[in-house]
Amino acid sequence: LAKTTQPISMDSYEGQEVNITCSHNNIATNDYITWYQQFPSQGPRFIIQGYKTKVTNEVASLFIPADRKSSTLSLPRVSLSDTAVYYCLVARGNAGNMLTFGGGTRLMVKP
Amino acid sequence: DAGVIQSPRHEVTEMGQEVTLRCKPISGHNSLFWYRQTMMRGLELLIYFNNNVPIDDSGMPEDRFSAKMPNASFSTLKIQPSEPRDSAVYFCASSFLGTQTYEQYFGPGTRLTVT
């Protein structure tokens, strides 16, 4: 499985942009990068996925360089409600839609 | 759609008892996943079904755990006999396999406490 490495925790303040970087050095050609968010006492929630370059939706942007060995989740103008754990995952293209969750990044947004 | 439905939301049982967790996936989804989450081990995939067939059960801890999916709208995870170390939050998730999307929809979870 493609192992991912991301910071254990990050702090930010309301209104700031937050960038969480994840490394996945052994990503394979058929793999996609996906990010999930988990609030306390809830199940994870899909945020965004991408293959290369940049993907943007109403919640976040995902930047993937040409070598695809890392990716950066960008959250614009965070609020207190963005305090959560953010998981970076590599979805294997030949493993159905099975996912393996790592430890995630615990983001704390302060007022 | 009501989303993924899990029951019960909370379960407290004594060691040695049988526990059955239930999941109703989103209608139209053809993949179903059972996960377990603890502080120590994080979020672990236990088993994965596609079209009601178990595809990967390598995450099932031991023979005390079993999972079934008799039809597309229902799955169970059974622990018999239960042990205190099984205490965790158990999540069920569903998705549609067929497009290149890896969006899984998680249920609210069942918090299991084994005393």
mmCIF file of C-alpha atoms in Angstrom:
data_model
loop_
_atom_site.group_PDB
_atom_site.id
_atom_site.type_symbol
_atom_site.label_atom_id
_atom_site.label_comp_id
_atom_site.label_asym_id
_atom_site.label_seq_id
_atom_site.Cartn_x
_atom_site.Cartn_y
_atom_site.Cartn_z
ATOM 1 C CA LEU A 1 0.000 0.000 0.000
ATOM 2 C CA ALA A 2 1.112 3.551 -0.654
ATOM 3 C CA LYS A 3 2.157 4.938 2.730
ATOM 4 C CA THR A 4 1.359 8.567 3.497
ATOM 5 C CA THR A 5 3.106 10.925 5.876
ATOM 6 C CA GLN A 6 1.466 14.077 7.186
ATOM 7 C CA PRO A 7 1.923 16.326 10.223
ATOM 8 C CA ILE A 8 0.347 15.015 13.403
ATOM 9 C CA SER A 9 -1.122 18.386 14.318
ATOM 10 C CA MET A 10 -1.409 22.009 13.176
ATOM 11 C CA ASP A 11 -2.735 25.187 14.727
ATOM 12 C CA SER A 12 -4.268 28.121 12.899
ATOM 13 C CA TYR A 13 -6.445 31.158 13.491
ATOM 14 C CA GLU A 14 -9.806 32.070 12.102
ATOM 15 C CA GLY A 15 -9.657 33.676 8.681
ATOM 16 C CA GLN A 16 -6.253 32.249 7.767
ATOM 17 C CA GLU A 17 -5.504 29.907 4.894
ATOM 18 C CA VAL A 18 -4.326 26.496 6.023
ATOM 19 C CA ASN A 19 -2.137 24.222 3.939
ATOM 20 C CA ILE A 20 -1.620 20.613 4.962
ATOM 21 C CA THR A 21 1.042 18.734 3.042
ATOM 22 C CA CYS A 22 1.168 14.983 2.673
ATOM 23 C CA SER A 23 3.955 12.879 1.218
ATOM 24 C CA HIS A 24 3.312 9.652 -0.656
ATOM 25 C CA ASN A 25 6.612 8.697 -2.225
ATOM 26 C CA ASN A 26 5.596 5.282 -3.555
ATOM 27 C CA ILE A 27 2.414 6.339 -5.276
ATOM 28 C CA ALA A 28 1.672 4.233 -8.343
ATOM 29 C CA THR A 29 0.489 5.277 -11.777
ATOM 30 C CA ASN A 30 -3.122 4.218 -11.214
ATOM 31 C CA ASP A 31 -3.444 5.729 -7.753
ATOM 32 C CA TYR A 32 -5.541 8.745 -6.807
ATOM 33 C CA ILE A 33 -5.056 11.088 -3.865
ATOM 34 C CA THR A 34 -8.026 11.732 -1.653
ATOM 35 C CA TRP A 35 -8.623 13.703 1.518
ATOM 36 C CA TYR A 36 -11.167 13.167 4.256
ATOM 37 C CA GLN A 37 -12.251 15.251 7.253
ATOM 38 C CA GLN A 38 -13.435 13.880 10.571
ATOM 39 C CA PHE A 39 -15.154 15.809 13.334
ATOM 40 C CA PRO A 40 -15.316 14.393 16.861
ATOM 41 C CA SER A 41 -17.973 11.708 17.293
ATOM 42 C CA GLN A 42 -18.653 11.541 13.552
ATOM 43 C CA GLY A 43 -17.518 9.373 10.685
ATOM 44 C CA PRO A 44 -15.009 10.720 8.163
ATOM 45 C CA ARG A 45 -16.334 12.846 5.341
ATOM 46 C CA PHE A 46 -14.903 13.054 1.832
ATOM 47 C CA ILE A 47 -13.437 16.453 0.961
ATOM 48 C CA ILE A 48 -11.644 16.182 -2.360
ATOM 49 C CA GLN A 49 -9.693 13.892 -4.650
ATOM 50 C CA GLY A 50 -7.239 14.419 -7.465
ATOM 51 C CA TYR A 51 -4.771 12.780 -9.793
ATOM 52 C CA LYS A 52 -2.453 15.601 -10.786
ATOM 53 C CA THR A 53 -2.159 19.416 -10.945
ATOM 54 C CA LYS A 54 -4.911 21.298 -9.148
ATOM 55 C CA VAL A 55 -8.437 20.452 -8.145
ATOM 56 C CA THR A 56 -10.818 22.898 -6.488
ATOM 57 C CA ASN A 57 -14.289 22.515 -5.063
ATOM 58 C CA GLU A 58 -16.477 24.579 -2.772
ATOM 59 C CA VAL A 59 -14.628 23.357 0.313
ATOM 60 C CA ALA A 60 -10.934 23.111 -0.543
ATOM 61 C CA SER A 61 -8.219 23.000 -3.156
ATOM 62 C CA LEU A 62 -5.812 20.169 -3.770
ATOM 63 C CA PHE A 63 -2.402 20.788 -5.287
ATOM 64 C CA ILE A 64 -0.434 17.881 -6.729
ATOM 65 C CA PRO A 65 3.008 18.434 -8.288
ATOM 66 C CA ALA A 66 4.085 16.718 -11.469
ATOM 67 C CA ASP A 67 5.927 13.881 -9.704
ATOM 68 C CA ARG A 68 2.819 13.206 -7.535
ATOM 69 C CA LYS A 69 4.972 12.263 -4.562
ATOM 70 C CA SER A 70 3.232 14.795 -2.387
ATOM 71 C CA SER A 71 0.014 16.757 -2.234
ATOM 72 C CA THR A 72 -1.224 19.821 -0.382
ATOM 73 C CA LEU A 73 -4.730 20.378 0.874
ATOM 74 C CA SER A 74 -5.570 24.071 1.057
ATOM 75 C CA LEU A 75 -8.431 25.350 3.206
ATOM 76 C CA PRO A 76 -9.201 29.018 2.522
ATOM 77 C CA ARG A 77 -10.156 31.315 5.407
ATOM 78 C CA VAL A 78 -10.718 28.673 8.059
ATOM 79 C CA SER A 79 -13.275 29.065 10.812
ATOM 80 C CA LEU A 80 -13.615 27.444 14.223
ATOM 81 C CA SER A 81 -15.854 24.803 12.654
ATOM 82 C CA ASP A 82 -12.941 23.569 10.521
ATOM 83 C CA THR A 83 -11.311 22.140 13.650
ATOM 84 C CA ALA A 84 -11.080 18.454 12.785
ATOM 85 C CA VAL A 85 -8.759 15.644 11.788
ATOM 86 C CA TYR A 86 -7.763 15.635 8.129
ATOM 87 C CA TYR A 87 -6.698 12.401 6.475
ATOM 88 C CA CYS A 88 -4.607 12.090 3.336
ATOM 89 C CA LEU A 89 -5.101 8.795 1.547
ATOM 90 C CA VAL A 90 -3.799 7.160 -1.586
ATOM 91 C CA ALA A 91 -6.540 5.193 -3.303
ATOM 92 C CA ARG A 92 -5.148 2.264 -5.229
ATOM 93 C CA GLY A 93 -6.512 2.167 -8.733
ATOM 94 C CA ASN A 94 -6.516 -1.631 -8.761
ATOM 95 C CA ALA A 95 -8.056 -2.196 -5.335
ATOM 96 C CA GLY A 96 -11.658 -1.324 -5.978
ATOM 97 C CA ASN A 97 -12.424 1.684 -3.868
ATOM 98 C CA MET A 98 -10.769 0.399 -0.729
ATOM 99 C CA LEU A 99 -9.024 3.000 1.420
ATOM 100 C CA THR A 100 -6.395 2.766 4.162
ATOM 101 C CA PHE A 101 -6.507 5.548 6.727
ATOM 102 C CA GLY A 102 -3.364 6.756 8.460
ATOM 103 C CA GLY A 103 -3.091 8.901 11.555
ATOM 104 C CA GLY A 104 -4.285 12.136 10.005
ATOM 105 C CA THR A 105 -3.510 15.760 10.896
ATOM 106 C CA ARG A 106 -5.353 17.269 13.830
ATOM 107 C CA LEU A 107 -6.135 20.877 12.895
ATOM 108 C CA MET A 108 -7.022 23.263 15.688
ATOM 109 C CA VAL A 109 -8.480 26.609 14.617
ATOM 110 C CA LYS A 110 -8.303 29.273 17.300
ATOM 111 C CA PRO A 111 -10.332 32.488 17.571
ATOM 112 C CA ASP B 1 -31.529 9.925 1.014
ATOM 113 C CA ALA B 2 -31.097 9.218 4.705
ATOM 114 C CA GLY B 3 -27.438 8.330 4.324
ATOM 115 C CA VAL B 4 -25.814 5.262 5.829
ATOM 116 C CA ILE B 5 -27.802 4.035 8.805
ATOM 117 C CA GLN B 6 -26.213 2.165 11.681
ATOM 118 C CA SER B 7 -27.765 0.583 14.724
ATOM 119 C CA PRO B 8 -27.483 0.618 17.593
ATOM 120 C CA ARG B 9 -25.700 3.934 18.155
ATOM 121 C CA HIS B 10 -24.431 2.808 21.521
ATOM 122 C CA GLU B 11 -23.960 -0.677 22.893
ATOM 123 C CA VAL B 12 -22.760 -1.666 26.329
ATOM 124 C CA THR B 13 -22.292 -5.339 26.972
ATOM 125 C CA GLU B 14 -20.443 -7.705 29.232
ATOM 126 C CA MET B 15 -17.442 -9.717 28.245
ATOM 127 C CA GLY B 16 -18.422 -12.998 26.644
ATOM 128 C CA GLN B 17 -21.698 -11.765 25.205
ATOM 129 C CA GLU B 18 -22.533 -11.750 21.527
ATOM 130 C CA VAL B 19 -22.767 -8.349 19.854
ATOM 131 C CA THR B 20 -24.388 -7.631 16.499
ATOM 132 C CA LEU B 21 -23.937 -4.330 14.732
ATOM 133 C CA ARG B 22 -26.159 -3.415 11.806
ATOM 134 C CA CYS B 23 -25.749 -1.264 8.739
ATOM 135 C CA LYS B 24 -28.003 -0.104 5.939
ATOM 136 C CA PRO B 25 -25.976 1.367 3.065
ATOM 137 C CA ILE B 26 -27.124 4.114 0.739
ATOM 138 C CA SER B 27 -29.474 2.802 -1.893
ATOM 139 C CA GLY B 28 -27.689 2.145 -5.183
ATOM 140 C CA HIS B 29 -24.263 1.757 -3.659
ATOM 141 C CA ASN B 30 -22.524 -1.528 -4.427
ATOM 142 C CA SER B 31 -19.602 -1.401 -1.995
ATOM 143 C CA LEU B 32 -19.774 -1.615 1.789
ATOM 144 C CA PHE B 33 -17.015 -1.243 4.348
ATOM 145 C CA TRP B 34 -16.738 -1.923 8.062
ATOM 146 C CA TYR B 35 -14.161 0.067 10.037
ATOM 147 C CA ARG B 36 -13.124 0.176 13.667
ATOM 148 C CA GLN B 37 -11.701 3.278 15.347
ATOM 149 C CA THR B 38 -9.788 3.479 18.609
ATOM 150 C CA MET B 39 -7.421 6.050 20.033
ATOM 151 C CA MET B 40 -4.554 3.575 19.972
ATOM 152 C CA ARG B 41 -4.981 2.110 16.489
ATOM 153 C CA GLY B 42 -6.833 4.823 14.623
ATOM 154 C CA LEU B 43 -9.283 3.945 11.871
ATOM 155 C CA GLU B 44 -8.857 0.362 10.648
ATOM 156 C CA LEU B 45 -10.621 -1.301 7.742
ATOM 157 C CA LEU B 46 -12.069 -4.614 8.889
ATOM 158 C CA ILE B 47 -13.828 -5.941 5.801
ATOM 159 C CA TYR B 48 -14.963 -4.792 2.376
ATOM 160 C CA PHE B 49 -17.894 -6.100 0.328
ATOM 161 C CA ASN B 50 -18.569 -5.525 -3.331
ATOM 162 C CA ASN B 51 -21.960 -6.548 -4.728
ATOM 163 C CA ASN B 52 -22.654 -8.328 -1.419
ATOM 164 C CA VAL B 53 -19.546 -10.496 -1.730
ATOM 165 C CA PRO B 54 -16.678 -10.158 0.772
ATOM 166 C CA ILE B 55 -13.627 -9.015 -1.171
ATOM 167 C CA ASP B 56 -11.069 -8.357 1.532
ATOM 168 C CA ASP B 57 -11.407 -9.473 5.137
ATOM 169 C CA SER B 58 -7.744 -9.282 6.027
ATOM 170 C CA GLY B 59 -8.492 -6.633 8.624
ATOM 171 C CA MET B 60 -10.839 -8.813 10.653
ATOM 172 C CA PRO B 61 -8.955 -9.272 13.927
ATOM 173 C CA GLU B 62 -9.754 -12.905 14.621
ATOM 174 C CA ASP B 63 -12.360 -15.612 14.351
ATOM 175 C CA ARG B 64 -14.536 -13.936 16.942
ATOM 176 C CA PHE B 65 -15.460 -11.386 14.293
ATOM 177 C CA SER B 66 -17.735 -12.191 11.373
ATOM 178 C CA ALA B 67 -19.558 -10.062 8.828
ATOM 179 C CA LYS B 68 -22.373 -10.802 6.428
ATOM 180 C CA MET B 69 -24.171 -8.986 3.679
ATOM 181 C CA PRO B 70 -27.259 -11.030 2.767
ATOM 182 C CA ASN B 71 -28.548 -8.393 0.350
ATOM 183 C CA ALA B 72 -27.670 -5.003 -1.060
ATOM 184 C CA SER B 73 -29.449 -3.094 1.690
ATOM 185 C CA PHE B 74 -28.215 -4.754 4.858
ATOM 186 C CA SER B 75 -25.025 -5.880 6.545
ATOM 187 C CA THR B 76 -24.097 -7.125 9.988
ATOM 188 C CA LEU B 77 -20.892 -7.298 11.963
ATOM 189 C CA LYS B 78 -20.961 -9.847 14.760
ATOM 190 C CA ILE B 79 -18.555 -10.320 17.630
ATOM 191 C CA GLN B 80 -18.851 -13.566 19.558
ATOM 192 C CA PRO B 81 -17.669 -13.704 22.280
ATOM 193 C CA SER B 82 -16.932 -10.056 22.930
ATOM 194 C CA GLU B 83 -13.899 -8.911 24.925
ATOM 195 C CA PRO B 84 -13.020 -5.582 26.568
ATOM 196 C CA ARG B 85 -10.387 -4.916 23.886
ATOM 197 C CA ASP B 86 -13.179 -4.842 21.305
ATOM 198 C CA SER B 87 -14.395 -1.561 22.777
ATOM 199 C CA ALA B 88 -14.282 0.971 19.937
ATOM 200 C CA VAL B 89 -16.405 2.958 17.549
ATOM 201 C CA TYR B 90 -17.454 0.833 14.590
ATOM 202 C CA PHE B 91 -18.252 2.622 11.346
ATOM 203 C CA CYS B 92 -20.002 1.347 8.281
ATOM 204 C CA ALA B 93 -19.449 3.119 4.975
ATOM 205 C CA SER B 94 -20.800 2.637 1.472
ATOM 206 C CA SER B 95 -19.827 3.795 -1.978
ATOM 207 C CA PHE B 96 -20.395 3.125 -5.628
ATOM 208 C CA LEU B 97 -17.657 1.238 -7.418
ATOM 209 C CA GLY B 98 -17.748 1.889 -11.109
ATOM 210 C CA THR B 99 -16.379 5.356 -11.567
ATOM 211 C CA GLN B 100 -12.983 6.677 -10.583
ATOM 212 C CA THR B 101 -14.184 8.248 -7.405
ATOM 213 C CA TYR B 102 -13.115 7.285 -3.924
ATOM 214 C CA GLU B 103 -15.864 8.956 -1.999
ATOM 215 C CA GLN B 104 -17.108 6.743 0.790
ATOM 216 C CA TYR B 105 -20.146 7.754 2.822
ATOM 217 C CA PHE B 106 -19.799 6.953 6.487
ATOM 218 C CA GLY B 107 -22.540 6.232 8.945
ATOM 219 C CA PRO B 108 -22.685 7.810 12.409
ATOM 220 C CA GLY B 109 -20.968 4.827 14.003
ATOM 221 C CA THR B 110 -21.766 2.446 16.829
ATOM 222 C CA ARG B 111 -19.909 3.064 20.064
ATOM 223 C CA LEU B 112 -19.297 -0.344 21.641
ATOM 224 C CA THR B 113 -18.251 -0.734 25.247
ATOM 225 C CA VAL B 114 -17.425 -4.201 26.545
ATOM 226 C CA THR B 115 -17.045 -4.429 30.304
#
